PDB file of C-alpha atoms in Angstrom:
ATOM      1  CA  UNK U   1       3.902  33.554   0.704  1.00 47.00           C
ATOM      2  CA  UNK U   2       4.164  36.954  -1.404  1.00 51.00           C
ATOM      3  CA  UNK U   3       0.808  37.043  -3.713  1.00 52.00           C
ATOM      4  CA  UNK U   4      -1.421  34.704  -1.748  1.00 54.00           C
ATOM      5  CA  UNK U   5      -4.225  36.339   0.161  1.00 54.00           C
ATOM      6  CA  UNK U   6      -4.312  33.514   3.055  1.00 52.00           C
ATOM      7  CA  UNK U   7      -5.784  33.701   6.793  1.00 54.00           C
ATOM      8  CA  UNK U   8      -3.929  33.149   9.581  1.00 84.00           C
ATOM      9  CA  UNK U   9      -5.236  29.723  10.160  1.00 91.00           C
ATOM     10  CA  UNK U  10      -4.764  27.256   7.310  1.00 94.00           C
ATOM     11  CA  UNK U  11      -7.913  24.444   5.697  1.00 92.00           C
ATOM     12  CA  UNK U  12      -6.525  21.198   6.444  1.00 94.00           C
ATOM     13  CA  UNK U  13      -7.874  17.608   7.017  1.00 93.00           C
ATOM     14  CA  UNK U  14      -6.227  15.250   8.589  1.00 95.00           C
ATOM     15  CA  UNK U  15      -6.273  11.303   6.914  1.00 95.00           C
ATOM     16  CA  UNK U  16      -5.291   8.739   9.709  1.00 96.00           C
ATOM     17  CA  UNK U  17      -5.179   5.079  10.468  1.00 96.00           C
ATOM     18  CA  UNK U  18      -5.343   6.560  14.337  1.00 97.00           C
ATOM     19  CA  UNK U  19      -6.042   2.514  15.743  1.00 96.00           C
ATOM     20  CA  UNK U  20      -2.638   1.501  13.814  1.00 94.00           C
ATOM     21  CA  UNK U  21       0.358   3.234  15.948  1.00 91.00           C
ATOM     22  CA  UNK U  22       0.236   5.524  18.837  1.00 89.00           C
ATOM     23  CA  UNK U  23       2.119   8.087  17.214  1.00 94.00           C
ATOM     24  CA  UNK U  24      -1.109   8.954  14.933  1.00 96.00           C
ATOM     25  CA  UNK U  25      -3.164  10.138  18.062  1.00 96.00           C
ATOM     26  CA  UNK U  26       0.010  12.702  19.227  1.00 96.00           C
ATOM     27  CA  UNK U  27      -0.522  14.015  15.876  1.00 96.00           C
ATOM     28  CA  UNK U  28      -4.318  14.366  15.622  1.00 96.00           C
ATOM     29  CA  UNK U  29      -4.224  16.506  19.052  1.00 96.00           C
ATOM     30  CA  UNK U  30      -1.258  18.653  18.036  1.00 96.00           C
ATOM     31  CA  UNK U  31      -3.272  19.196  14.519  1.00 96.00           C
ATOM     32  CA  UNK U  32      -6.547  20.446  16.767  1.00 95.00           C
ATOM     33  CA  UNK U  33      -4.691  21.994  18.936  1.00 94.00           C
ATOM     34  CA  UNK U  34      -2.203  24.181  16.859  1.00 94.00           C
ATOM     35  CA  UNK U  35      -3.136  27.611  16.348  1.00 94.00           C
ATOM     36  CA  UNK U  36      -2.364  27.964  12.644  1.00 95.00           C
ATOM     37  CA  UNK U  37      -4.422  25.143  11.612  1.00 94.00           C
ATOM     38  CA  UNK U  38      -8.379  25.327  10.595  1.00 93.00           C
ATOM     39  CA  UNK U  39      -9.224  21.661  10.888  1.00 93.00           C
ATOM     40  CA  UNK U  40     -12.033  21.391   8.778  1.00 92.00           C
ATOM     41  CA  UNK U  41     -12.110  17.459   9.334  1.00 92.00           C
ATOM     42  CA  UNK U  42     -10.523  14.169  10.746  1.00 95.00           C
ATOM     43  CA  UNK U  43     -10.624  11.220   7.933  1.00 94.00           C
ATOM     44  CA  UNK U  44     -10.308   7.636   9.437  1.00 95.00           C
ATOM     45  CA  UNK U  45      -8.216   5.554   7.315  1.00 95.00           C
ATOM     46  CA  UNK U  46      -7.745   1.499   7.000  1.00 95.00           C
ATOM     47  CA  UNK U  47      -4.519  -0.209   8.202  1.00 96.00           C
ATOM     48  CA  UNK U  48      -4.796  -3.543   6.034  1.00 90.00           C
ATOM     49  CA  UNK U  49      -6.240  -6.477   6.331  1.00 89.00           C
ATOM     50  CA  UNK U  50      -3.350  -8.801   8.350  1.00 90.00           C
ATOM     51  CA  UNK U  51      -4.749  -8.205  12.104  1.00 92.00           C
ATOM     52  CA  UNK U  52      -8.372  -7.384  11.352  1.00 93.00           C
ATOM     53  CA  UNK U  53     -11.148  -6.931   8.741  1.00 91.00           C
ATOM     54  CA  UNK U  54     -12.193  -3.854  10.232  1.00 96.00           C
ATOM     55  CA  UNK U  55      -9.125  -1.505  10.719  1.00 96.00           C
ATOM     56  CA  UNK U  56     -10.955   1.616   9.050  1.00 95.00           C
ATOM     57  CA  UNK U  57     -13.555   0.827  11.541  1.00 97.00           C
ATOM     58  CA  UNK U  58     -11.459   0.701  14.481  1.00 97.00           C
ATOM     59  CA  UNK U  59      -9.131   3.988  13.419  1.00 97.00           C
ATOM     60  CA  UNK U  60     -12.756   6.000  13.370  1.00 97.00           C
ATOM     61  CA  UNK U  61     -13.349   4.421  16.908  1.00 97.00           C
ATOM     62  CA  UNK U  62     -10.020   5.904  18.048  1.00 97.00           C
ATOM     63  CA  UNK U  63     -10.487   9.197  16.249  1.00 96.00           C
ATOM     64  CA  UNK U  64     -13.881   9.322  18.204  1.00 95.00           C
ATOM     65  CA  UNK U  65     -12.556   8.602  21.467  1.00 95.00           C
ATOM     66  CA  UNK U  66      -9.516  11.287  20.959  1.00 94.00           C
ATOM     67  CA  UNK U  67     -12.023  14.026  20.051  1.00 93.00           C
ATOM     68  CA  UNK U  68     -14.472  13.138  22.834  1.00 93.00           C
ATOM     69  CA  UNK U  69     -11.529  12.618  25.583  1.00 93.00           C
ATOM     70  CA  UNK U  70     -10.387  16.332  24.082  1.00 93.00           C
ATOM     71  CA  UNK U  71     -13.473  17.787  24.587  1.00 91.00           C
ATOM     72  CA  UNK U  72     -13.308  19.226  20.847  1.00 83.00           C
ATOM     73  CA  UNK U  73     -16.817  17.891  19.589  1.00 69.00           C
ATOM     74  CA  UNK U  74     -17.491  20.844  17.819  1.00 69.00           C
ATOM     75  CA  UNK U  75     -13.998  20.601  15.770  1.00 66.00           C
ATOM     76  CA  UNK U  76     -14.682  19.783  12.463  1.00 71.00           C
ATOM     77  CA  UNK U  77     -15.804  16.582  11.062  1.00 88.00           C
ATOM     78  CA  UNK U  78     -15.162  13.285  11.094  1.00 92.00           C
ATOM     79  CA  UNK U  79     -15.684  10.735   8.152  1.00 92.00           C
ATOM     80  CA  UNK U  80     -14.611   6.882   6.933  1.00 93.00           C
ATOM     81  CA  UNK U  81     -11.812   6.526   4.726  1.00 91.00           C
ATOM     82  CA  UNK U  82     -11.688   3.770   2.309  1.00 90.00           C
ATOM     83  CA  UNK U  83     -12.793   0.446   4.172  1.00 91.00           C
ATOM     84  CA  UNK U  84      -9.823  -1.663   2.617  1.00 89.00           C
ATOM     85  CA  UNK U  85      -7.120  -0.909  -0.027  1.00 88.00           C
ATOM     86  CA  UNK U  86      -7.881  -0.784  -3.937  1.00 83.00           C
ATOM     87  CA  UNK U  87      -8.412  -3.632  -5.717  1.00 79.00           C
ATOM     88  CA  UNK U  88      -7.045  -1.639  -8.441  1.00 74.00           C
ATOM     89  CA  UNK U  89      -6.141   2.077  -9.375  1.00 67.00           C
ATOM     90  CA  UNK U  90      -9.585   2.281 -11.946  1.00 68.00           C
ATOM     91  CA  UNK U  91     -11.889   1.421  -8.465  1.00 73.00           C
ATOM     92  CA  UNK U  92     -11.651   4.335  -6.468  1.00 73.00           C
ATOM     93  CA  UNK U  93     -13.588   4.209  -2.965  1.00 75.00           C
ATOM     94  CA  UNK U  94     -16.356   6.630  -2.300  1.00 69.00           C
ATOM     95  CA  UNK U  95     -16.025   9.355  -0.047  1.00 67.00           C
ATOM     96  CA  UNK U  96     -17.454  12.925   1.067  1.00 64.00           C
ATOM     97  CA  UNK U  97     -15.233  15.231  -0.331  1.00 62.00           C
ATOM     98  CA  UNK U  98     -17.050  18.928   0.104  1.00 58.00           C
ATOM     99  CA  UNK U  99     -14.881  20.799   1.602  1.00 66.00           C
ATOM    100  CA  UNK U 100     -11.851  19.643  -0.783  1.00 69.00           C
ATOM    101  CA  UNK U 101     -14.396  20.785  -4.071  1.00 68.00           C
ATOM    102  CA  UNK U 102     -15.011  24.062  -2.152  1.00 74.00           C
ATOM    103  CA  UNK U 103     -14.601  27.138  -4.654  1.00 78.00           C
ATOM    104  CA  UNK U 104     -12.024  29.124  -2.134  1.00 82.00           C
ATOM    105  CA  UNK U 105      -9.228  31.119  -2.727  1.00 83.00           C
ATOM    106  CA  UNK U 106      -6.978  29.595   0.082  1.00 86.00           C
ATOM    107  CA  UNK U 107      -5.472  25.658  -0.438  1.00 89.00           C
ATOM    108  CA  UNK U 108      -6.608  22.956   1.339  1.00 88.00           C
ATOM    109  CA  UNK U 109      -3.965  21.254   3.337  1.00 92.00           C
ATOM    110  CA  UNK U 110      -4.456  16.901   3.821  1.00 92.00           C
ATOM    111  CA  UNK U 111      -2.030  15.178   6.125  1.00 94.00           C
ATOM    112  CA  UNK U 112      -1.847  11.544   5.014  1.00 94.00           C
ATOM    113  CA  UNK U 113      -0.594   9.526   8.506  1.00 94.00           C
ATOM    114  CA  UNK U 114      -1.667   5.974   7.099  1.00 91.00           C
ATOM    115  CA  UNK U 115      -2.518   4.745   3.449  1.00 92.00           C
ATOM    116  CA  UNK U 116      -2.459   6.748   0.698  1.00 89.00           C
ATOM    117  CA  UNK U 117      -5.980   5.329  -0.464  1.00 88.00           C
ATOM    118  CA  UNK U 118      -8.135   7.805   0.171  1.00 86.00           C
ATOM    119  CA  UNK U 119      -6.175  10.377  -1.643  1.00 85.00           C
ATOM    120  CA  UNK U 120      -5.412   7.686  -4.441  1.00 80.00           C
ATOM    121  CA  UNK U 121      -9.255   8.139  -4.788  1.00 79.00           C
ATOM    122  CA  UNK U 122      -9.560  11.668  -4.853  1.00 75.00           C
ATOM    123  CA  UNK U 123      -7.423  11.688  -8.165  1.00 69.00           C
ATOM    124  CA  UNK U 124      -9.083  12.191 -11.280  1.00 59.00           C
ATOM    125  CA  UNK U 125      -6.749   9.859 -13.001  1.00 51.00           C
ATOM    126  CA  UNK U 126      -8.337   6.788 -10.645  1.00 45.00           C
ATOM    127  CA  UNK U 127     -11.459   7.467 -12.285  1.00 46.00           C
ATOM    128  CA  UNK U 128     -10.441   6.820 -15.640  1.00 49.00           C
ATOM    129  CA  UNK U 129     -11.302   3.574 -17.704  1.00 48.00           C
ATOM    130  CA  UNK U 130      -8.336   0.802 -17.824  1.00 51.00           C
ATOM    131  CA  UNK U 131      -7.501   1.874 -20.949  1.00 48.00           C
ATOM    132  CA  UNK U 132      -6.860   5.225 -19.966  1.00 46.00           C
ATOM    133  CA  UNK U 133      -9.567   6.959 -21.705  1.00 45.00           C
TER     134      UNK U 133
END
C-alpha cells in the first residue's frame, strides 16, 4: 500500500453476534490470534429477537467466555452492541466509539460477523432528522 505509512499490525475491532453460530467464535480466536492484527476491541452484537430477548446479552457472555478460556484478558476491550435492531434508521443506538474517533494516521479495520446495527449507528447519516436535515 505505496503512500501509506502503516505498522505491521493493523487497528481493527471485531462486531459479533458470537452466541448466534459457532462459526463466529473460530473467527474471534483467529482475529486475536493473527499476527497482523492489533485488536483494539471485541463488540458483542444482537441476533434478533425470535429465540430470545437477550441475544446481545448472551453474544457478550460468549465473547467473555472465549477471551477468558484463551487466556487473552489483557486483549483489548470488550463492549455491548446495540441491544435489539433499529426501530428506524433516525434512532441510532448508543455506543463507545473512542478508538474509531481516534485522530491516527493508520485506518481502523471493523469486521461485522452479525447485524449491521452497530455500524448502521456509527453513520452520520443515522443521526440526521427524518426529513433529512
Amino acid at each position: 500500500m505505496a503512500g501509506h505509512a502503516f505498522s505491521h499490525r493493523r487497528r481493527a475491532i471485531v462486531n459479533t453476534d458470537a452466541k448466534n453460530e459457532a462459526d463466529d467464535q473460530f473467527a474471534i480466536a483467529h482475529a486475536l490470534l493473527a499476527p497482523r492484527l492489533d485488536i483494539r476491541g471485541l463488540v458483542a452484537a444482537h441476533f434478533g429477537n425470535r429465540r430470545t430477548r437477550s441475544s446481545m446479552e448472551e453474544s457478550r457472555a460468549e465473547i467473555d467466555l472465549l477471551v477468558r478460556l484463551m487466556e487473552l484478558g489483557g486483549t483489548g476491550r470488550v463492549e455491548d452492541g446495540a441491544p435489539y435492531a433499529l426501530p428506524v434508521v433516525v434512532s441510532p443506538a448508543p455506543s463507545p466509539g473512542e478508538e474509531a474517533m481516534r485522530d491516527v494516521s493508520e485506518p481502523l479495520y471493523v469486521a461485522f460477523l452479525g447485524p449491521l446495527t452497530d455500524m448502521a449507528s456509527a453513520l452520520p447519516w443515522s443521526r440526521a432528522s427524518p426529513s433529512g436535515t
